[in-house]
Coordinates of C-alpha atoms and ligand atoms in Angstrom, one line a residue:
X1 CA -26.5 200.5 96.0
X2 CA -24.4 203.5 94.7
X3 CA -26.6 206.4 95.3
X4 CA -25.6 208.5 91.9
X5 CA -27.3 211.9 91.9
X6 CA -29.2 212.6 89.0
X7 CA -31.1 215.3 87.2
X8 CA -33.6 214.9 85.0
X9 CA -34.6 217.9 82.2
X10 CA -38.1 217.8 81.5
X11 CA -41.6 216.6 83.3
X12 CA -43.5 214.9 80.1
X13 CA -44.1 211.0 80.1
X14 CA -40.9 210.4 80.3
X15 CA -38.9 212.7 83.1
X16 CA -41.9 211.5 85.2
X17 CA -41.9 207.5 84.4
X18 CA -37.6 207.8 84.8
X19 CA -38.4 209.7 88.2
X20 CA -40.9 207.4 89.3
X21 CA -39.0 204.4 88.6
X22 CA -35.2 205.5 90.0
X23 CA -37.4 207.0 93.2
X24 CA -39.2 203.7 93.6
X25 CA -35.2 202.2 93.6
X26 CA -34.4 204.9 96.6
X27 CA -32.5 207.2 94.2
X28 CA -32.4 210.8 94.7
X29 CA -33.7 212.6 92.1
X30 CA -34.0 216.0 91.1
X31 CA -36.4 217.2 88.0
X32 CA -36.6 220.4 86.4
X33 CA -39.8 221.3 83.8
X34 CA -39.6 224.1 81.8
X35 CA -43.4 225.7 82.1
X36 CA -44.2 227.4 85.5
X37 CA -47.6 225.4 85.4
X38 CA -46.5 222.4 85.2
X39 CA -49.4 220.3 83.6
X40 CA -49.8 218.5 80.2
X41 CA -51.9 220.2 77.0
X42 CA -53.8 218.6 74.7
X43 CA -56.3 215.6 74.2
X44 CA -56.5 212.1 74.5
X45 CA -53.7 209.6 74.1
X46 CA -54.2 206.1 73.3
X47 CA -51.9 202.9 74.9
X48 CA -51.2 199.6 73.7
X49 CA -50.8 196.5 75.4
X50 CA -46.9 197.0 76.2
X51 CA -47.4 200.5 77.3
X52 CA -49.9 199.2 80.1
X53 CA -47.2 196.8 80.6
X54 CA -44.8 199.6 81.5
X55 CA -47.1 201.2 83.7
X56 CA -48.0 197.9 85.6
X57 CA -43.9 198.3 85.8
X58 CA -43.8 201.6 87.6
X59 CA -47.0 201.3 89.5
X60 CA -49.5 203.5 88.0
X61 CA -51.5 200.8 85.9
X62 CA -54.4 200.6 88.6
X63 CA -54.8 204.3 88.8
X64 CA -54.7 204.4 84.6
X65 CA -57.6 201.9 84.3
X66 CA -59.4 203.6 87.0
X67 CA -59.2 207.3 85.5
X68 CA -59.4 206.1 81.8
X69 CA -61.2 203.5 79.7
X70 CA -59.7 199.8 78.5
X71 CA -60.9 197.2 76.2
X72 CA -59.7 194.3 74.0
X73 CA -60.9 194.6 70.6
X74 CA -61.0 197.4 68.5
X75 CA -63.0 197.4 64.8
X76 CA -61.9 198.1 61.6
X77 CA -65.1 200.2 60.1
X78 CA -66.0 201.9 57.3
X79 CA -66.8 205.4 56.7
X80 CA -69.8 205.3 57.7
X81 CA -68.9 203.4 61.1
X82 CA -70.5 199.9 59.7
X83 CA -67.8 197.1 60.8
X84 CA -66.0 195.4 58.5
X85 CA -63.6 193.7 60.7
X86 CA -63.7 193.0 64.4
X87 CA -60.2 192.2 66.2
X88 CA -60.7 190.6 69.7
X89 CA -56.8 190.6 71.3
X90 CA -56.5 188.8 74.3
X91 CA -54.3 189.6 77.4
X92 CA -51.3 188.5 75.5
X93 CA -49.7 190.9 77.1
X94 CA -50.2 189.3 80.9
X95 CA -53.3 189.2 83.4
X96 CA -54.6 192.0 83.9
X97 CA -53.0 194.0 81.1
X98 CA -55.5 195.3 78.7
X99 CA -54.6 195.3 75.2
X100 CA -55.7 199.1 74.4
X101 CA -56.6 201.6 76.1
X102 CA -57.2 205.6 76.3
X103 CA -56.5 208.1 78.9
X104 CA -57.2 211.8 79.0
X105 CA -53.2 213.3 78.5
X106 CA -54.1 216.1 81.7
X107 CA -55.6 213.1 83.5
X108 CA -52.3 210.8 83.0
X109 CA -49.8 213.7 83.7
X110 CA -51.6 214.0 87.0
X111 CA -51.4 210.6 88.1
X112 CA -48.3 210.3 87.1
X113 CA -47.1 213.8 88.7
X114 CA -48.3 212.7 92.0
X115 CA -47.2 209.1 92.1
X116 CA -43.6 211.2 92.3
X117 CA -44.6 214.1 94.7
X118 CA -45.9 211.3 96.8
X119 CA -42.6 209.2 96.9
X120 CA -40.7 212.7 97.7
X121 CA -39.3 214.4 94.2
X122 CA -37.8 217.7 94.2
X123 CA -39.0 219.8 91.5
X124 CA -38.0 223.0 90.1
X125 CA -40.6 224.6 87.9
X126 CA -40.2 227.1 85.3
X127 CA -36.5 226.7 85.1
X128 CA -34.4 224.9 82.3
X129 CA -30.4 223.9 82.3
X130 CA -28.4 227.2 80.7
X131 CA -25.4 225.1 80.2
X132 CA -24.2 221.5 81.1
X133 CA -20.5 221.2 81.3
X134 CA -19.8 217.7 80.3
X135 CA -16.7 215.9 82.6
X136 CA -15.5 212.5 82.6
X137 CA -17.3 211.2 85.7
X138 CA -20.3 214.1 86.7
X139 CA -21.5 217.3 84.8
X140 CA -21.8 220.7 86.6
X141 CA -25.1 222.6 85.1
X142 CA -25.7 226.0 85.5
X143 CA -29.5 226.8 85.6
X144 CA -31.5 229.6 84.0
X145 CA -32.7 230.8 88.0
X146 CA -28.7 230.7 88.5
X147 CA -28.4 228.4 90.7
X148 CA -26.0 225.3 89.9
X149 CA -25.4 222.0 90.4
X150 CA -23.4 218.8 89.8
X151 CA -24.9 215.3 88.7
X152 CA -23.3 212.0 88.1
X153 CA -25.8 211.8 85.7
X154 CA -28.4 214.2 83.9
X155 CA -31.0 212.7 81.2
X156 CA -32.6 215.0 78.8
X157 CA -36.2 214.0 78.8
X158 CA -37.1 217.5 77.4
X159 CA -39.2 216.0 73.9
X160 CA -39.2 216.7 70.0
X161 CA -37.5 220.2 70.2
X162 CA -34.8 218.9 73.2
X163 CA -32.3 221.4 74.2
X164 CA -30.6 218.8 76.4
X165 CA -30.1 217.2 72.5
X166 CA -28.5 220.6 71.0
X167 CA -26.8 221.2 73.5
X168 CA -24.8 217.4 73.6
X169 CA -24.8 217.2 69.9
X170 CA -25.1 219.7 68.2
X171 CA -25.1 218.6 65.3
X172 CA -27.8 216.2 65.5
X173 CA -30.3 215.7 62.8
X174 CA -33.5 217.6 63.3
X175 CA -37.0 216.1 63.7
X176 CA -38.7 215.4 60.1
X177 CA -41.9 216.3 58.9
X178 CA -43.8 213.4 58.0
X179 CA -46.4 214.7 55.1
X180 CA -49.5 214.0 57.6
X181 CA -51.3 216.1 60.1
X182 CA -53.0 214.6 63.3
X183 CA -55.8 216.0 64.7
X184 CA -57.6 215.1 67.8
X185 CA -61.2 216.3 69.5
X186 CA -62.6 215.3 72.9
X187 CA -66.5 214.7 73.1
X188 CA -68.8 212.6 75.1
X189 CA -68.8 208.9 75.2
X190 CA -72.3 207.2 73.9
X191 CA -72.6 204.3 76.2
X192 CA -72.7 202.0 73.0
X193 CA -68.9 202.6 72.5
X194 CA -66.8 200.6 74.5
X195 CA -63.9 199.8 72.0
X196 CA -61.6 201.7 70.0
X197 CA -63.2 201.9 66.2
X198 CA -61.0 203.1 63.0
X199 CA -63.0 204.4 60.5
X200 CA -61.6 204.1 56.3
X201 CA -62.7 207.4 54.8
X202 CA -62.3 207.9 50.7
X203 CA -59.5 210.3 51.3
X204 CA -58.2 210.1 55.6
X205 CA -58.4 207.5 58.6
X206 CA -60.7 209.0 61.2
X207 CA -61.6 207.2 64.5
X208 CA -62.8 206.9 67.6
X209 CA -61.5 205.5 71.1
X210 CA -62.9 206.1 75.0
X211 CA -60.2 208.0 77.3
X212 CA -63.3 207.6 80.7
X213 CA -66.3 206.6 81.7
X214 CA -67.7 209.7 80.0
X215 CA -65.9 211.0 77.1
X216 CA -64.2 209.8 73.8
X217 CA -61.5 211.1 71.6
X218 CA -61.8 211.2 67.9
X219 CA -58.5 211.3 65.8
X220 CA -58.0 212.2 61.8
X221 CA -54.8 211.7 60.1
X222 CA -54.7 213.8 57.0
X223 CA -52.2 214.1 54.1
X224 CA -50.5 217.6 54.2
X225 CA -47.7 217.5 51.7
X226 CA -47.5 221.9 52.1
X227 CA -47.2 220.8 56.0
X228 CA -49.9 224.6 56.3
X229 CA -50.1 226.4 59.6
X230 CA -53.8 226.5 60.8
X231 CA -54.8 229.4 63.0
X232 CA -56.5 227.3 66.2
X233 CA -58.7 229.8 66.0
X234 CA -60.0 228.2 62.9
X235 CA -59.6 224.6 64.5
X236 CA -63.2 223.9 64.7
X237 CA -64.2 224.6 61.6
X238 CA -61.3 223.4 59.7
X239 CA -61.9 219.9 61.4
X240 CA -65.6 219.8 61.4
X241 CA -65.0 220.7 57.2
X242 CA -62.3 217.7 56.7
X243 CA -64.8 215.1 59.0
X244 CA -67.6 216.2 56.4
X245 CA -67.6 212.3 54.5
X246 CA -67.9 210.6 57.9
X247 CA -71.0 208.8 59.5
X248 CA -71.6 206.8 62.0
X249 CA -70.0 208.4 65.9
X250 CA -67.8 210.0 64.1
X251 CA -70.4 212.7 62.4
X252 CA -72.1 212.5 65.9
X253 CA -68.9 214.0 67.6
X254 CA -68.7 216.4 64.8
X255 CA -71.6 218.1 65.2
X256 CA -70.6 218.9 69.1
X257 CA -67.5 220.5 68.0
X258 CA -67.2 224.3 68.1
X259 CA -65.0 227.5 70.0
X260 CA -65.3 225.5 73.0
X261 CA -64.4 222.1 72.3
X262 CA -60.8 220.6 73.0
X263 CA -59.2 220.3 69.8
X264 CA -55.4 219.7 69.0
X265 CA -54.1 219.5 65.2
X266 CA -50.2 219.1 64.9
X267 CA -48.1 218.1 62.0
X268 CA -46.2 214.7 62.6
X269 CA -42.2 214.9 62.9
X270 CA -40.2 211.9 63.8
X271 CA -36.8 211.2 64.7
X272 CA -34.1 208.7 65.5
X273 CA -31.4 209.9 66.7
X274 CA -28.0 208.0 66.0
X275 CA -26.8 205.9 68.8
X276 CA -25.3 206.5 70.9
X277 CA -27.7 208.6 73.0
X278 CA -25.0 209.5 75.5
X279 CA -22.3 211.8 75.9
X280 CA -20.3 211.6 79.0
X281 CA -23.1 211.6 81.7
X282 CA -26.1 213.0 79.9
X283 CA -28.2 210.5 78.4
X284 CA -31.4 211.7 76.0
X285 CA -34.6 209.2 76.5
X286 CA -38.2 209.6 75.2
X287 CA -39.1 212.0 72.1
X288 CA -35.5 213.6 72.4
X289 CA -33.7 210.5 71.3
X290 CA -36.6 208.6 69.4
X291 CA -39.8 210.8 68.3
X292 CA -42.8 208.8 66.7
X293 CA -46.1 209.0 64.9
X294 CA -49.1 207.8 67.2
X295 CA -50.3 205.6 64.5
X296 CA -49.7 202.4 66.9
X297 CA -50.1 204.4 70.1
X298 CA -46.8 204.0 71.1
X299 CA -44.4 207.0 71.6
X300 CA -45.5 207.2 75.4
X301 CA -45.1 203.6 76.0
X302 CA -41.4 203.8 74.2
X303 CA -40.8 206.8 76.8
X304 CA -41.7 204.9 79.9
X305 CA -39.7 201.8 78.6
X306 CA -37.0 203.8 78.7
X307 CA -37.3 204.7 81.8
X308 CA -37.8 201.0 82.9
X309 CA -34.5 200.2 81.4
X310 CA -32.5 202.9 82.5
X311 CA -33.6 201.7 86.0
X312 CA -33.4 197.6 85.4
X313 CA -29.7 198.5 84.6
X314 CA -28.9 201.0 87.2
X315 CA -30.6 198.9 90.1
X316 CA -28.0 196.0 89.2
X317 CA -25.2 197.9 90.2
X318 CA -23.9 198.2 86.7
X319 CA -21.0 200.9 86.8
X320 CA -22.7 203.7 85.0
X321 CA -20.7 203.8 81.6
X322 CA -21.3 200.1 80.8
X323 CA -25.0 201.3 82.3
X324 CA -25.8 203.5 79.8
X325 CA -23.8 201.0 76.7
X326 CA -26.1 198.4 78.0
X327 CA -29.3 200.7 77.6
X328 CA -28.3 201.4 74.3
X329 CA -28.5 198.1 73.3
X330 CA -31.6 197.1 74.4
X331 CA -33.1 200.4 73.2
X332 CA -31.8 201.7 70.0
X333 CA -33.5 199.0 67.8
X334 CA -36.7 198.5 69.4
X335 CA -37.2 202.9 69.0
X336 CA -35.8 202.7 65.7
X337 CA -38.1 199.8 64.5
X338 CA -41.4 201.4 65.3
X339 CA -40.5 204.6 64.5
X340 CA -39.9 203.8 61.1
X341 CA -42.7 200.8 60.9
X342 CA -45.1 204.0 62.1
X343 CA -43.7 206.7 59.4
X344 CA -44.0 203.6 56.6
X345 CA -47.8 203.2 58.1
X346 CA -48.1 206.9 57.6
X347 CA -46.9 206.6 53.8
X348 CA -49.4 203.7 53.0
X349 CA -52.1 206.2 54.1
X350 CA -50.9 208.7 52.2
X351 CA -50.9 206.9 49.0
X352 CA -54.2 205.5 50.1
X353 CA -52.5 201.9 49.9
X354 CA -55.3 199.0 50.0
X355 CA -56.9 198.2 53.9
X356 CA -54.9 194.8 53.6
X357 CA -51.9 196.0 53.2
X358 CA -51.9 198.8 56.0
X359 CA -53.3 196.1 58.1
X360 CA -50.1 193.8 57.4
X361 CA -47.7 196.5 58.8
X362 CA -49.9 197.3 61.4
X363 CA -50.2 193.6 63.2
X364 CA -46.2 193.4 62.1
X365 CA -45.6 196.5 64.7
X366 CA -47.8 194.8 67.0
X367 CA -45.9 191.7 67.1
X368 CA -42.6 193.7 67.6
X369 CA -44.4 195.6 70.5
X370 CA -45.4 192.7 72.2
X371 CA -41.7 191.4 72.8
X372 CA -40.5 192.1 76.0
X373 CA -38.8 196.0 76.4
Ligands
FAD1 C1 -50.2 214.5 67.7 C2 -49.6 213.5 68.5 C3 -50.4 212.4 69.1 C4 -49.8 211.5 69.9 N1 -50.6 210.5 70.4 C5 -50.0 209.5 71.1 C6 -50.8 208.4 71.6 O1 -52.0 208.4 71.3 N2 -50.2 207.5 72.3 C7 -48.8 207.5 72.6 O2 -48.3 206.6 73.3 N3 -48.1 208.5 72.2 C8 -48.6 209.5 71.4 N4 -47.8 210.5 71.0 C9 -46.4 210.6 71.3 C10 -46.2 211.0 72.8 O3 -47.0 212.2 73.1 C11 -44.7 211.2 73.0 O4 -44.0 210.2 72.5 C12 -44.5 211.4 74.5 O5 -45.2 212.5 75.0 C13 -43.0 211.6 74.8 O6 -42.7 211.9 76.1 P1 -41.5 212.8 76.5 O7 -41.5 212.8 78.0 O8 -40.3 212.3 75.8 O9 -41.7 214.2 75.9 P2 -42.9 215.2 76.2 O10 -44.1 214.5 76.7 O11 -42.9 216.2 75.1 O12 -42.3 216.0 77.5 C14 -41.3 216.9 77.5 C15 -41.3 217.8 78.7 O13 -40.1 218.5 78.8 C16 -40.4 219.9 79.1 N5 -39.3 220.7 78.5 C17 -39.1 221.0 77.2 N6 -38.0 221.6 77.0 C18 -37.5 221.8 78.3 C19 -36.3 222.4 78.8 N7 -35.4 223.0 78.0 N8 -36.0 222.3 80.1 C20 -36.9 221.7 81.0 N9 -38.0 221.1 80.5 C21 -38.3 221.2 79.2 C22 -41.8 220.1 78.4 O14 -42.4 221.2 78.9 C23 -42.5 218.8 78.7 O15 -43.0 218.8 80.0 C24 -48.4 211.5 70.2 C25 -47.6 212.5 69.6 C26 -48.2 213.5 68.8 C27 -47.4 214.6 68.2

């Protein structure tokens, strides 16, 4: 095997999936994260079917079962958590696979993080690329410790805001607001849920789905045309006040939620990028090239597919220009597909289309997720 050397910007789901999967091909591999404590924020995250798929793929399936929670049907309810519609999914995604799942996002960094400590990464926190000077066949970078280097290939796994992306092109569009907020609120698991449960509220879509043995997550979805900054200061109330017309777990949860409680709210921004996702050697993967909505609890999965790819292709031998043509074409439509099946999900709530029809998209994405990556 040509042993390229390559640098990867960023530690998120991606930089560690690509890591994980080019280590476990006996590449050498150098990452750099941005944050000095390198760890992930924030609350729960869900997978679907093919994103278990992925990390059956690069090994970390058995360890994401263990520390989260899996199931195979998830219920369509109403606002008061009474089911209307049940959906039992088998394991059409393989044995062993489940079709949904939650994980803790701390818990699945962790895993993940060590999986590539353990298979011998080098890692530089708190530092970022200052500049990447792009040549033919290998690009120097010139870090922000000082230090520099020279890669045959560097990919930018550095999310939403990617300065791996501005700095390649430039002129790149910029990630769009979507009209809807997301928020999300950890709380303990009753024993009696064991499935994921979306709840139809008069105004939002609220629901509910187990990230462990012990705890839940509940998410909210709300319109936010004005796209308002919330002090998180004023998290707990402002989510408690917008849960108000819920029942069922859902006004359980609520009631636990105060200063104290894990709460994230963020506006949703997509964004495809035009292909190609290359220039020279630096490729972008993950939220940098293709940036979701989690309505089908994918944006993670798409980030470790990459990865898979990237690593399929490589570990043929494939020289790496026709490499990284080749990932672009088994990539760009897939990311583009969901990502604007997800925002046209996101609209139908917004204009509070009828159950049915946001149902019809939704099992359409699901049959495009279930093709192979
Ligand atoms: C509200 C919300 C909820 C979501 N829920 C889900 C869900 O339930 N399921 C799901 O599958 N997906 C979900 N997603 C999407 C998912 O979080 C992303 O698609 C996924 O995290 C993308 O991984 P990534 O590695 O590309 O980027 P990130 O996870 O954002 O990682 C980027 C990493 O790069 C680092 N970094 C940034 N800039 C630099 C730099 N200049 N130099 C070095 N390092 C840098 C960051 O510190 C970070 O560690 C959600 C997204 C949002 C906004």
């Amino acid at each position: 095997m040509d042993q390229h050397s390559i640098l990867i910007i960023g530690g998120g789901i991606g930089g560690l999936a690509t890591t994980i999967a080019l280590l476990n091909l006996g590449y050498k591999v150098e990452l750099i994260e941005r944050e000095i404590e390198w760890t992930a924020l924030g609350a729960g995250l869900t997978f679907n079917g093919a994103t278990a798929r992925a990390f059956r793929t690069i090994g970390v399936l058995d360890e994401v079962l263990s520390a989260g929670f899996s199931h195979g049907t998830s219920s369509i309810c109403d606002k008061d958590g009474r089911v209307m519609v049940e959906s039992s999914n088998e394991e059409v995604y393989g044995p062993g696979i489940p079709p949904m799942g939650g994980i803790l996002r701390p818990v699945l960094h962790d895993i993940m993080k060590h999986r590539a400590l353990s298979l011998g990464l080098n890692v530089r926190t708190g530092v970022t690329a200052q500049s990447l000077e792009l040549n033919e066949n290998r690009t120097d970078v010139i870090f922000s410790d000082g230090s520099v280097g020279r890669y045959d290939l560097v990919i930018g796994a550095d999310g939403l805001r990617s300065q791996t992306r501005q700095q390649i092109f430039p002129d790149a569009p910029r990630p769009t607001f979507t009209g809807q907020g997301s928020w999300r609120a950890v709380g303990p698991r009753p024993s009696e849920v064991k499935t994921s449960a979306l709840y139809f509220g008069t105004e939002f879509k609220a629901g509910i789905n187990p990230v462990s043995q012990e705890e839940m997550y509940l998410f909210l979805l709300v319109a936010e045309p004005n796209n308002p900054w919330i002090d998180p200061a004023d998290w707990p109330r402002t989510l408690r006040a917008k849960l108000a017309g819920f029942g069922g777990h859902i006004a359980a949860l609520r009631e636990t939620l105060g200063p104290d409680s894990r709460i994230v709210y963020r506006p949703l921004e997509t964004l495809v990028l035009p292909g190609p996702w290359f220039r020279q050697r630096v490729l972008l993967i993950g939220d940098a090239a293709h940036a979701t909505t989690p309505h089908v609890g994918y944006g993670a999965g798409l980030a470790v597919e990459d990865a898979i790819v990237l690593a399929e292709l490589l570990g043929e031998g494939l020289p790496l220009d026709a490499a990284l043509r080749a990932f672009m074409q088994r990539r760009y439509q897939r990311c583009a597909k969901i990502v604007s099946g997800s925002v046209k999900l996101g609209q139908l709530e917004i204009d509070q289309a009828p159950v049915a029809q946001q149902r019809a998209l939704s099992r359409e994405l699901f049959s495009l997720i279930q093709e192979p990556a």
